Structure formats: structure tokens, C-alpha cells
PDB file of C-alpha atoms in Angstrom:
ATOM      1  CA  MET A   1      20.766 100.509  -2.803  1.00 76.00           C
ATOM      2  CA  ALA A   2      21.943 103.022  -0.202  1.00 79.00           C
ATOM      3  CA  THR A   3      23.784 102.165   2.976  1.00 85.00           C
ATOM      4  CA  VAL A   4      22.737 103.464   6.384  1.00 85.00           C
ATOM      5  CA  LYS A   5      25.777 105.776   6.375  1.00 88.00           C
ATOM      6  CA  GLU A   6      24.717 107.271   3.030  1.00 91.00           C
ATOM      7  CA  LEU A   7      21.173 107.813   4.317  1.00 92.00           C
ATOM      8  CA  TYR A   8      22.558 109.399   7.470  1.00 91.00           C
ATOM      9  CA  ASP A   9      24.759 111.776   5.462  1.00 93.00           C
ATOM     10  CA  LEU A  10      21.851 112.718   3.196  1.00 94.00           C
ATOM     11  CA  ILE A  11      19.535 113.405   6.136  1.00 94.00           C
ATOM     12  CA  LYS A  12      22.165 115.473   7.962  1.00 94.00           C
ATOM     13  CA  GLN A  13      22.763 117.499   4.783  1.00 95.00           C
ATOM     14  CA  LYS A  14      19.026 118.215   4.567  1.00 94.00           C
ATOM     15  CA  GLN A  15      19.068 119.369   8.193  1.00 93.00           C
ATOM     16  CA  ARG A  16      22.022 121.691   7.512  1.00 93.00           C
ATOM     17  CA  ASN A  17      20.075 123.166   4.577  1.00 94.00           C
ATOM     18  CA  GLY A  18      17.202 123.979   6.934  1.00 93.00           C
ATOM     19  CA  GLU A  19      14.782 121.302   5.761  1.00 93.00           C
ATOM     20  CA  LYS A  20      12.640 119.573   8.364  1.00 93.00           C
ATOM     21  CA  ILE A  21      12.995 115.818   8.638  1.00 91.00           C
ATOM     22  CA  GLY A  22      10.302 113.288   9.453  1.00 93.00           C
ATOM     23  CA  ILE A  23       9.977 110.771  12.246  1.00 94.00           C
ATOM     24  CA  LEU A  24      11.442 107.930  10.157  1.00 93.00           C
ATOM     25  CA  GLN A  25      14.436 110.028   9.149  1.00 94.00           C
ATOM     26  CA  GLN A  26      14.991 111.096  12.767  1.00 93.00           C
ATOM     27  CA  SER A  27      14.924 107.457  13.876  1.00 92.00           C
ATOM     28  CA  ILE A  28      17.585 106.625  11.250  1.00 90.00           C
ATOM     29  CA  VAL A  29      19.763 109.462  12.580  1.00 92.00           C
ATOM     30  CA  ASN A  30      19.237 108.364  16.199  1.00 91.00           C
ATOM     31  CA  SER A  31      20.025 104.718  15.520  1.00 89.00           C
ATOM     32  CA  TYR A  32      23.123 105.536  13.434  1.00 88.00           C
ATOM     33  CA  GLU A  33      24.477 107.922  16.080  1.00 87.00           C
ATOM     34  CA  ALA A  34      23.850 105.295  18.779  1.00 85.00           C
ATOM     35  CA  GLU A  35      25.880 102.720  16.807  1.00 80.00           C
ATOM     36  CA  VAL A  36      28.852 104.992  16.082  1.00 71.00           C
ATOM     37  CA  PRO A  37      31.381 104.608  18.912  1.00 74.00           C
ATOM     38  CA  GLN A  38      31.904 107.823  20.818  1.00 67.00           C
ATOM     39  CA  THR A  39      35.519 108.992  20.909  1.00 74.00           C
ATOM     40  CA  THR A  40      34.878 111.962  23.162  1.00 74.00           C
ATOM     41  CA  LYS A  41      33.198 112.456  26.506  1.00 76.00           C
ATOM     42  CA  GLN A  42      31.205 115.427  27.675  1.00 79.00           C
ATOM     43  CA  VAL A  43      32.322 116.793  31.030  1.00 83.00           C
ATOM     44  CA  SER A  44      31.128 119.630  33.175  1.00 86.00           C
ATOM     45  CA  ALA A  45      33.499 121.800  35.220  1.00 85.00           C
ATOM     46  CA  THR A  46      32.837 124.663  37.606  1.00 84.00           C
ATOM     47  CA  PHE A  47      35.344 127.291  38.640  1.00 80.00           C
ATOM     48  CA  ILE A  48      34.793 128.760  42.098  1.00 76.00           C
ATOM     49  CA  LYS A  49      36.762 131.881  42.923  1.00 76.00           C
ATOM     50  CA  ASN A  50      37.600 132.510  46.577  1.00 69.00           C
ATOM     51  CA  LYS A  51      36.270 135.806  47.885  1.00 66.00           C
ATOM     52  CA  LYS A  52      38.818 135.840  50.732  1.00 67.00           C
ATOM     53  CA  GLY A  53      42.255 134.378  51.165  1.00 61.00           C
ATOM     54  CA  ASP A  54      45.203 133.830  48.912  1.00 60.00           C
ATOM     55  CA  VAL A  55      45.379 131.938  45.638  1.00 62.00           C
ATOM     56  CA  TYR A  56      45.602 128.627  47.489  1.00 64.00           C
ATOM     57  CA  GLY A  57      42.331 129.121  49.343  1.00 59.00           C
ATOM     58  CA  ASN A  58      43.933 129.881  52.711  1.00 60.00           C
ATOM     59  CA  ASN A  59      42.064 132.459  54.774  1.00 55.00           C
TER      60      ASN A  59
END
């Protein structure tokens, strides 16, 4: 009998090979990824360059 991790790995391998997965397989992937603790965070940063002034933003 396969574990959820083994099923997840098999499904992800099929996806990497270009095979389409079904709804049940996608739900297994979604539930496994929701259970795995996230060790990274996604952040968004924007760099705004001053058109006038010096490097410190003084006009």
C-alpha cells in the first residue's frame, strides 16, 4: 500500500513528464502541499528610483 507522500511524488513526476492529472490526483497534491509546513515566505518588493535629488532622496 502506498503512502500519501509516495502518491504525491508519483503524481508530481507525471506532471513533470507532461501528463495531465485528474481531479482526484490534483486534490491529493493540494492536500499534501497544504499539510507540508512552509519553510519559506513569498514577499513582494518594489524599487522606486528618484527622478530628482541625490541618492538619499533629498531634493
